[in-house]
Amino acid sequence: MNGQLHFNICNLPSSFLLDKEVPDIDKRIDENIPSELEYCCFYWAYHLGKCVLDEGLRSMLKTFIQRKMIFWIEVMFLLDKLSLCLDVLGTALKLKLEKENKDLLRQFNEMVTICTLGSIKGRTPHLYLSVVPFFMKDIAIFDDFHNLMEVKKARKLLRQLGFWNTPSGINCLDISPDGSMLVTGLANGEIIFWDTKTSVPMGDPCRGHSHSVTSVAFSSDGERIVSGSDDNTVRVWNARTGAPERDSFQGHSDKVTSVAFSPGGEKIVSGSDDKTVRVWNTLT
């Protein structure tokens, strides 16, 4: 990879075009990112994890991280594999590396997260125009990118990693214990699961509540969520399929405002505007 990766590998002509609008984009990718390079881009961290990192490998890896990694991200961008890019970086961060390279990997991981969750997917040139400027002071290779706008370090802490839109107002949300899923409870009564790496909804919205969803919470194993609603009910959903686990829990006489699982997941607690806290058995 160190010998093949370089800036603008597919010679994209303009930042004003979506990747798919570039003439002969598929041909450009096939000619400039051959199958052997694609394989290396997908699996380099996996294979390094199976090796003993001697001085020779460490030296090559240092060169790759410090001089070529941004061009690897460009290739993954072109191949529409940013989610996989995050997985590869996660694997690489588990390797026993020097602090300097670990820190760089974390910076690149943050960069790819911004690309994945932001609005530049499918616009590869904006990797350099819209994201790299925020990292100019942190990554040595960017010293060579003299034509890029520089963003002051003082503003870096305020940058937004990404955003996505929902079909209704969001009243509540929770993140799964492993960080892979986000669940949102909406004003229209729907519940939506999201892939946190891609910001893509995971299946259709969950529908069951007749009024606004006011509270959602994951179980400790991430397999279920509980929801409370202005319809005075509590519901449990399968986090993988979005299917309801059972009939709703009914007993509150006013809006349910807060819900949570017990650590073992066998009980649910709910709080309501009816001034009561109720405990429910999920096993019966």
mmCIF file of C-alpha atoms in Angstrom:
data_model
loop_
_atom_site.group_PDB
_atom_site.id
_atom_site.type_symbol
_atom_site.label_atom_id
_atom_site.label_comp_id
_atom_site.label_asym_id
_atom_site.label_seq_id
_atom_site.Cartn_x
_atom_site.Cartn_y
_atom_site.Cartn_z
ATOM 1 C CA MET A 1 0.000 0.000 0.000
ATOM 2 C CA ASN A 2 2.826 2.410 0.778
ATOM 3 C CA GLY A 3 3.862 2.264 -2.876
ATOM 4 C CA GLN A 4 0.414 2.577 -4.467
ATOM 5 C CA LEU A 5 -1.525 5.027 -2.323
ATOM 6 C CA HIS A 6 -1.320 8.696 -3.266
ATOM 7 C CA PHE A 7 -3.343 11.900 -3.385
ATOM 8 C CA ASN A 8 -6.398 11.922 -5.687
ATOM 9 C CA ILE A 9 -5.748 8.346 -6.760
ATOM 10 C CA CYS A 10 -8.637 8.337 -9.261
ATOM 11 C CA ASN A 11 -7.890 11.814 -10.612
ATOM 12 C CA LEU A 12 -11.293 13.254 -9.729
ATOM 13 C CA PRO A 13 -11.703 16.457 -11.726
ATOM 14 C CA SER A 14 -13.787 18.627 -9.413
ATOM 15 C CA SER A 15 -15.034 18.966 -5.850
ATOM 16 C CA PHE A 16 -18.344 20.226 -7.264
ATOM 17 C CA LEU A 17 -19.270 16.767 -8.529
ATOM 18 C CA LEU A 18 -20.588 13.880 -6.523
ATOM 19 C CA ASP A 19 -18.370 10.836 -6.970
ATOM 20 C CA LYS A 20 -21.145 9.110 -8.930
ATOM 21 C CA GLU A 21 -21.331 12.109 -11.289
ATOM 22 C CA VAL A 22 -17.659 11.857 -12.291
ATOM 23 C CA PRO A 23 -17.355 10.560 -15.881
ATOM 24 C CA ASP A 24 -16.292 6.890 -15.981
ATOM 25 C CA ILE A 25 -15.998 6.752 -12.179
ATOM 26 C CA ASP A 26 -16.319 2.937 -12.134
ATOM 27 C CA LYS A 27 -13.563 2.639 -14.725
ATOM 28 C CA ARG A 28 -11.350 5.047 -12.794
ATOM 29 C CA ILE A 29 -11.792 2.983 -9.635
ATOM 30 C CA ASP A 30 -11.126 -0.321 -11.419
ATOM 31 C CA GLU A 31 -7.960 1.016 -13.072
ATOM 32 C CA ASN A 32 -6.495 2.803 -10.056
ATOM 33 C CA ILE A 33 -7.638 0.591 -7.185
ATOM 34 C CA PRO A 34 -6.879 -2.969 -8.375
ATOM 35 C CA SER A 35 -8.220 -5.942 -6.476
ATOM 36 C CA GLU A 36 -4.945 -6.585 -4.635
ATOM 37 C CA LEU A 37 -4.858 -2.988 -3.334
ATOM 38 C CA GLU A 38 -8.525 -3.218 -2.358
ATOM 39 C CA TYR A 39 -7.807 -6.403 -0.389
ATOM 40 C CA CYS A 40 -4.905 -4.754 1.430
ATOM 41 C CA CYS A 41 -7.069 -1.729 2.258
ATOM 42 C CA PHE A 42 -9.761 -3.956 3.747
ATOM 43 C CA TYR A 43 -7.609 -6.385 5.720
ATOM 44 C CA TRP A 44 -4.229 -4.830 6.599
ATOM 45 C CA ALA A 45 -5.065 -4.435 10.290
ATOM 46 C CA TYR A 46 -6.457 -7.966 10.551
ATOM 47 C CA HIS A 47 -3.239 -9.482 9.163
ATOM 48 C CA LEU A 48 -1.036 -7.283 11.353
ATOM 49 C CA GLY A 49 -2.974 -8.562 14.343
ATOM 50 C CA LYS A 50 -1.884 -12.097 13.416
ATOM 51 C CA CYS A 51 1.796 -11.157 13.137
ATOM 52 C CA VAL A 52 4.650 -10.513 15.524
ATOM 53 C CA LEU A 53 5.433 -6.824 15.040
ATOM 54 C CA ASP A 54 9.205 -6.860 14.614
ATOM 55 C CA GLU A 55 11.215 -3.728 13.902
ATOM 56 C CA GLY A 56 10.779 -4.079 10.144
ATOM 57 C CA LEU A 57 7.002 -4.258 10.347
ATOM 58 C CA ARG A 58 6.889 -1.441 12.884
ATOM 59 C CA SER A 59 8.909 0.765 10.564
ATOM 60 C CA MET A 60 6.595 0.069 7.597
ATOM 61 C CA LEU A 61 3.530 0.602 9.744
ATOM 62 C CA LYS A 62 4.898 3.907 11.046
ATOM 63 C CA THR A 63 5.463 5.098 7.473
ATOM 64 C CA PHE A 64 1.949 4.022 6.512
ATOM 65 C CA ILE A 65 0.255 5.719 9.467
ATOM 66 C CA GLN A 66 2.252 8.930 9.277
ATOM 67 C CA ARG A 67 2.554 9.353 5.502
ATOM 68 C CA LYS A 68 -0.072 7.260 3.709
ATOM 69 C CA MET A 69 -3.094 6.742 5.943
ATOM 70 C CA ILE A 70 -5.004 9.761 4.651
ATOM 71 C CA PHE A 71 -4.722 8.304 1.132
ATOM 72 C CA TRP A 72 -5.996 4.955 2.439
ATOM 73 C CA ILE A 73 -9.026 6.781 3.830
ATOM 74 C CA GLU A 74 -9.492 8.381 0.392
ATOM 75 C CA VAL A 75 -9.614 4.919 -1.187
ATOM 76 C CA MET A 76 -12.125 3.691 1.382
ATOM 77 C CA PHE A 77 -14.162 6.825 0.685
ATOM 78 C CA LEU A 78 -14.189 6.079 -3.050
ATOM 79 C CA LEU A 79 -15.178 2.461 -2.423
ATOM 80 C CA ASP A 80 -18.030 3.568 -0.138
ATOM 81 C CA LYS A 81 -16.484 1.608 2.745
ATOM 82 C CA LEU A 82 -16.235 4.223 5.489
ATOM 83 C CA SER A 83 -18.057 1.973 7.945
ATOM 84 C CA LEU A 84 -15.493 -0.764 7.287
ATOM 85 C CA CYS A 85 -12.793 1.898 7.600
ATOM 86 C CA LEU A 86 -13.894 2.487 11.198
ATOM 87 C CA ASP A 87 -13.808 -1.260 11.877
ATOM 88 C CA VAL A 88 -10.259 -1.506 10.495
ATOM 89 C CA LEU A 89 -9.125 1.441 12.592
ATOM 90 C CA GLY A 90 -10.723 -0.165 15.639
ATOM 91 C CA THR A 91 -8.700 -3.324 14.985
ATOM 92 C CA ALA A 92 -5.513 -1.297 14.466
ATOM 93 C CA LEU A 93 -6.010 0.523 17.764
ATOM 94 C CA LYS A 94 -5.845 -2.831 19.549
ATOM 95 C CA LEU A 95 -2.313 -3.440 18.271
ATOM 96 C CA LYS A 96 0.641 -2.792 20.554
ATOM 97 C CA LEU A 97 1.942 0.420 19.013
ATOM 98 C CA GLU A 98 3.975 3.385 20.135
ATOM 99 C CA LYS A 99 1.985 6.206 21.751
ATOM 100 C CA GLU A 100 2.679 8.542 18.826
ATOM 101 C CA ASN A 101 1.103 6.171 16.335
ATOM 102 C CA LYS A 102 -1.796 5.311 18.670
ATOM 103 C CA ASP A 103 -2.558 9.020 18.976
ATOM 104 C CA LEU A 104 -2.483 9.419 15.188
ATOM 105 C CA LEU A 105 -4.826 6.467 14.750
ATOM 106 C CA ARG A 106 -7.278 8.076 17.163
ATOM 107 C CA GLN A 107 -7.110 11.318 15.165
ATOM 108 C CA PHE A 108 -7.789 9.443 11.935
ATOM 109 C CA ASN A 109 -10.617 7.552 13.614
ATOM 110 C CA GLU A 110 -12.218 10.848 14.592
ATOM 111 C CA MET A 111 -11.738 12.115 11.048
ATOM 112 C CA VAL A 112 -13.480 9.088 9.530
ATOM 113 C CA THR A 113 -16.291 9.414 12.065
ATOM 114 C CA ILE A 114 -16.861 12.983 10.893
ATOM 115 C CA CYS A 115 -16.919 11.789 7.272
ATOM 116 C CA THR A 116 -19.308 8.952 8.080
ATOM 117 C CA LEU A 117 -21.806 10.960 10.108
ATOM 118 C CA GLY A 118 -21.510 14.213 8.197
ATOM 119 C CA SER A 119 -22.929 15.411 4.904
ATOM 120 C CA ILE A 120 -19.918 14.721 2.672
ATOM 121 C CA LYS A 121 -20.477 11.029 1.951
ATOM 122 C CA GLY A 122 -20.140 10.450 -1.778
ATOM 123 C CA ARG A 123 -17.994 13.596 -2.130
ATOM 124 C CA THR A 124 -14.438 12.299 -1.812
ATOM 125 C CA PRO A 125 -12.639 15.616 -2.560
ATOM 126 C CA HIS A 126 -14.323 17.086 0.516
ATOM 127 C CA LEU A 127 -12.270 14.761 2.675
ATOM 128 C CA TYR A 128 -9.445 17.212 1.965
ATOM 129 C CA LEU A 129 -11.500 20.390 1.668
ATOM 130 C CA SER A 130 -13.972 20.027 4.527
ATOM 131 C CA VAL A 131 -12.410 17.674 7.096
ATOM 132 C CA VAL A 132 -8.608 17.691 6.843
ATOM 133 C CA PRO A 133 -8.356 21.446 7.648
ATOM 134 C CA PHE A 134 -9.525 20.702 11.198
ATOM 135 C CA PHE A 135 -6.532 18.384 11.690
ATOM 136 C CA MET A 136 -3.783 20.436 10.034
ATOM 137 C CA LYS A 137 -1.906 21.008 13.296
ATOM 138 C CA ASP A 138 -2.200 17.431 14.538
ATOM 139 C CA ILE A 139 -0.997 15.204 11.693
ATOM 140 C CA ALA A 140 2.431 15.707 10.125
ATOM 141 C CA ILE A 141 1.508 14.686 6.583
ATOM 142 C CA PHE A 142 -0.796 17.682 6.362
ATOM 143 C CA ASP A 143 2.192 20.007 6.515
ATOM 144 C CA ASP A 144 2.463 19.326 2.777
ATOM 145 C CA PHE A 145 -1.134 20.410 2.083
ATOM 146 C CA HIS A 146 -0.334 24.084 1.775
ATOM 147 C CA ASN A 147 -3.353 24.952 -0.361
ATOM 148 C CA LEU A 148 -5.927 23.835 2.200
ATOM 149 C CA MET A 149 -7.716 26.289 4.440
ATOM 150 C CA GLU A 150 -6.469 26.170 8.026
ATOM 151 C CA VAL A 151 -8.923 26.011 10.916
ATOM 152 C CA LYS A 152 -7.681 27.500 14.161
ATOM 153 C CA LYS A 153 -6.926 25.040 16.944
ATOM 154 C CA ALA A 154 -9.117 26.994 19.340
ATOM 155 C CA ARG A 155 -12.176 26.100 17.301
ATOM 156 C CA LYS A 156 -11.424 22.408 17.099
ATOM 157 C CA LEU A 157 -13.083 21.510 20.392
ATOM 158 C CA LEU A 158 -16.366 22.957 19.127
ATOM 159 C CA ARG A 159 -16.610 20.941 15.951
ATOM 160 C CA GLN A 160 -19.610 18.733 15.371
ATOM 161 C CA LEU A 161 -18.892 15.116 14.472
ATOM 162 C CA GLY A 162 -22.038 14.694 12.393
ATOM 163 C CA PHE A 163 -25.793 14.902 12.221
ATOM 164 C CA TRP A 164 -28.812 13.267 10.649
ATOM 165 C CA ASN A 165 -32.478 14.104 10.265
ATOM 166 C CA THR A 166 -35.511 12.366 11.743
ATOM 167 C CA PRO A 167 -39.134 12.425 10.524
ATOM 168 C CA SER A 168 -40.436 13.975 13.751
ATOM 169 C CA GLY A 169 -39.232 15.821 16.811
ATOM 170 C CA ILE A 170 -36.939 13.862 19.130
ATOM 171 C CA ASN A 171 -38.070 13.641 22.738
ATOM 172 C CA CYS A 172 -35.523 11.123 24.002
ATOM 173 C CA LEU A 173 -32.654 8.898 22.942
ATOM 174 C CA ASP A 174 -30.213 6.312 24.210
ATOM 175 C CA ILE A 175 -27.055 4.610 22.938
ATOM 176 C CA SER A 176 -26.544 0.852 23.153
ATOM 177 C CA PRO A 177 -23.886 -0.399 25.602
ATOM 178 C CA ASP A 178 -21.530 -1.334 22.746
ATOM 179 C CA GLY A 179 -22.066 2.015 21.002
ATOM 180 C CA SER A 180 -23.276 0.457 17.749
ATOM 181 C CA MET A 181 -26.901 1.613 17.922
ATOM 182 C CA LEU A 182 -28.804 4.743 18.765
ATOM 183 C CA VAL A 183 -32.517 4.661 19.568
ATOM 184 C CA THR A 184 -34.715 7.743 19.303
ATOM 185 C CA GLY A 185 -38.225 8.268 20.664
ATOM 186 C CA LEU A 186 -40.206 10.660 18.503
ATOM 187 C CA ALA A 187 -43.071 13.076 18.973
ATOM 188 C CA ASN A 188 -45.123 11.203 16.367
ATOM 189 C CA GLY A 189 -45.104 8.031 18.496
ATOM 190 C CA GLU A 190 -42.444 6.213 16.483
ATOM 191 C CA ILE A 191 -39.199 4.667 17.695
ATOM 192 C CA ILE A 192 -36.239 4.459 15.313
ATOM 193 C CA PHE A 193 -33.004 2.478 15.676
ATOM 194 C CA TRP A 194 -29.927 3.936 13.961
ATOM 195 C CA ASP A 195 -26.538 2.509 13.036
ATOM 196 C CA THR A 196 -24.137 4.906 14.753
ATOM 197 C CA LYS A 197 -21.383 4.304 12.186
ATOM 198 C CA THR A 198 -23.460 5.100 9.124
ATOM 199 C CA SER A 199 -26.349 7.194 10.534
ATOM 200 C CA VAL A 200 -28.694 4.892 8.586
ATOM 201 C CA PRO A 201 -31.988 3.712 10.160
ATOM 202 C CA MET A 202 -31.952 0.024 11.057
ATOM 203 C CA GLY A 203 -35.222 -1.220 9.622
ATOM 204 C CA ASP A 204 -38.612 0.458 9.674
ATOM 205 C CA PRO A 205 -39.759 2.654 12.576
ATOM 206 C CA CYS A 206 -41.315 0.805 15.514
ATOM 207 C CA ARG A 207 -44.976 1.694 15.830
ATOM 208 C CA GLY A 208 -47.169 0.811 18.788
ATOM 209 C CA HIS A 209 -47.541 3.891 20.913
ATOM 210 C CA SER A 210 -50.567 6.039 20.098
ATOM 211 C CA HIS A 211 -48.972 9.252 21.359
ATOM 212 C CA SER A 212 -45.549 10.837 21.719
ATOM 213 C CA VAL A 213 -42.668 8.668 23.007
ATOM 214 C CA THR A 214 -41.193 10.346 26.078
ATOM 215 C CA SER A 215 -38.458 7.966 27.266
ATOM 216 C CA VAL A 216 -36.341 5.126 25.879
ATOM 217 C CA ALA A 217 -33.593 2.987 27.419
ATOM 218 C CA PHE A 218 -31.463 0.010 26.365
ATOM 219 C CA SER A 219 -31.134 -3.118 28.455
ATOM 220 C CA SER A 220 -27.628 -3.792 29.771
ATOM 221 C CA ASP A 221 -27.027 -6.456 27.093
ATOM 222 C CA GLY A 222 -28.216 -4.161 24.305
ATOM 223 C CA GLU A 223 -30.774 -6.694 23.102
ATOM 224 C CA ARG A 224 -33.937 -4.826 24.120
ATOM 225 C CA ILE A 225 -35.221 -1.329 24.688
ATOM 226 C CA VAL A 226 -38.042 -0.095 26.880
ATOM 227 C CA SER A 227 -40.148 2.909 25.953
ATOM 228 C CA GLY A 228 -42.610 5.136 27.780
ATOM 229 C CA SER A 229 -45.238 7.336 26.180
ATOM 230 C CA ASP A 230 -47.826 10.048 26.578
ATOM 231 C CA ASP A 231 -50.364 7.252 25.954
ATOM 232 C CA ASN A 232 -49.702 6.152 29.593
ATOM 233 C CA THR A 233 -48.115 2.836 28.548
ATOM 234 C CA VAL A 234 -44.721 1.143 28.709
ATOM 235 C CA ARG A 235 -43.493 -1.133 25.898
ATOM 236 C CA VAL A 236 -40.510 -3.444 25.348
ATOM 237 C CA TRP A 237 -38.944 -3.927 21.910
ATOM 238 C CA ASN A 238 -36.369 -6.270 20.408
ATOM 239 C CA ALA A 239 -33.408 -4.034 19.535
ATOM 240 C CA ARG A 240 -32.271 -6.293 16.689
ATOM 241 C CA THR A 241 -35.601 -6.728 14.897
ATOM 242 C CA GLY A 242 -37.673 -3.808 16.166
ATOM 243 C CA ALA A 243 -40.495 -6.201 17.026
ATOM 244 C CA PRO A 244 -42.534 -5.738 20.230
ATOM 245 C CA GLU A 245 -41.579 -8.302 22.876
ATOM 246 C CA ARG A 246 -45.049 -8.517 24.426
ATOM 247 C CA ASP A 247 -48.215 -6.497 25.034
ATOM 248 C CA SER A 248 -47.814 -3.065 26.566
ATOM 249 C CA PHE A 249 -47.587 -2.584 30.338
ATOM 250 C CA GLN A 250 -50.653 -0.653 31.475
ATOM 251 C CA GLY A 251 -51.343 0.813 34.889
ATOM 252 C CA HIS A 252 -50.301 4.437 34.858
ATOM 253 C CA SER A 253 -53.145 6.954 34.765
ATOM 254 C CA ASP A 254 -51.096 9.744 33.209
ATOM 255 C CA LYS A 255 -48.137 10.241 30.875
ATOM 256 C CA VAL A 256 -45.102 7.978 31.382
ATOM 257 C CA THR A 257 -42.087 10.277 31.613
ATOM 258 C CA SER A 258 -39.167 7.969 32.452
ATOM 259 C CA VAL A 259 -38.254 4.290 32.027
ATOM 260 C CA ALA A 260 -35.263 2.068 32.770
ATOM 261 C CA PHE A 261 -34.189 -1.591 32.927
ATOM 262 C CA SER A 262 -32.748 -3.214 36.022
ATOM 263 C CA PRO A 263 -29.108 -4.353 35.566
ATOM 264 C CA GLY A 264 -30.176 -7.939 34.910
ATOM 265 C CA GLY A 265 -32.994 -6.924 32.584
ATOM 266 C CA GLU A 266 -35.683 -8.882 34.419
ATOM 267 C CA LYS A 267 -37.429 -5.771 35.763
ATOM 268 C CA ILE A 268 -38.472 -2.388 34.398
ATOM 269 C CA VAL A 269 -39.169 0.766 36.358
ATOM 270 C CA SER A 270 -41.301 3.610 35.078
ATOM 271 C CA GLY A 271 -42.164 7.052 36.369
ATOM 272 C CA SER A 272 -45.250 9.028 35.439
ATOM 273 C CA ASP A 273 -47.048 12.335 35.732
ATOM 274 C CA ASP A 274 -49.538 10.402 37.863
ATOM 275 C CA LYS A 275 -46.935 10.806 40.645
ATOM 276 C CA THR A 276 -46.112 7.106 40.866
ATOM 277 C CA VAL A 277 -43.148 4.854 40.190
ATOM 278 C CA ARG A 278 -44.062 1.370 39.003
ATOM 279 C CA VAL A 279 -41.933 -1.776 38.809
ATOM 280 C CA TRP A 280 -42.737 -4.350 36.123
ATOM 281 C CA ASN A 281 -41.644 -7.959 35.676
ATOM 282 C CA THR A 282 -40.461 -8.525 32.100
ATOM 283 C CA LEU A 283 -40.508 -12.326 32.456
ATOM 284 C CA THR A 284 -44.256 -12.705 32.954
#
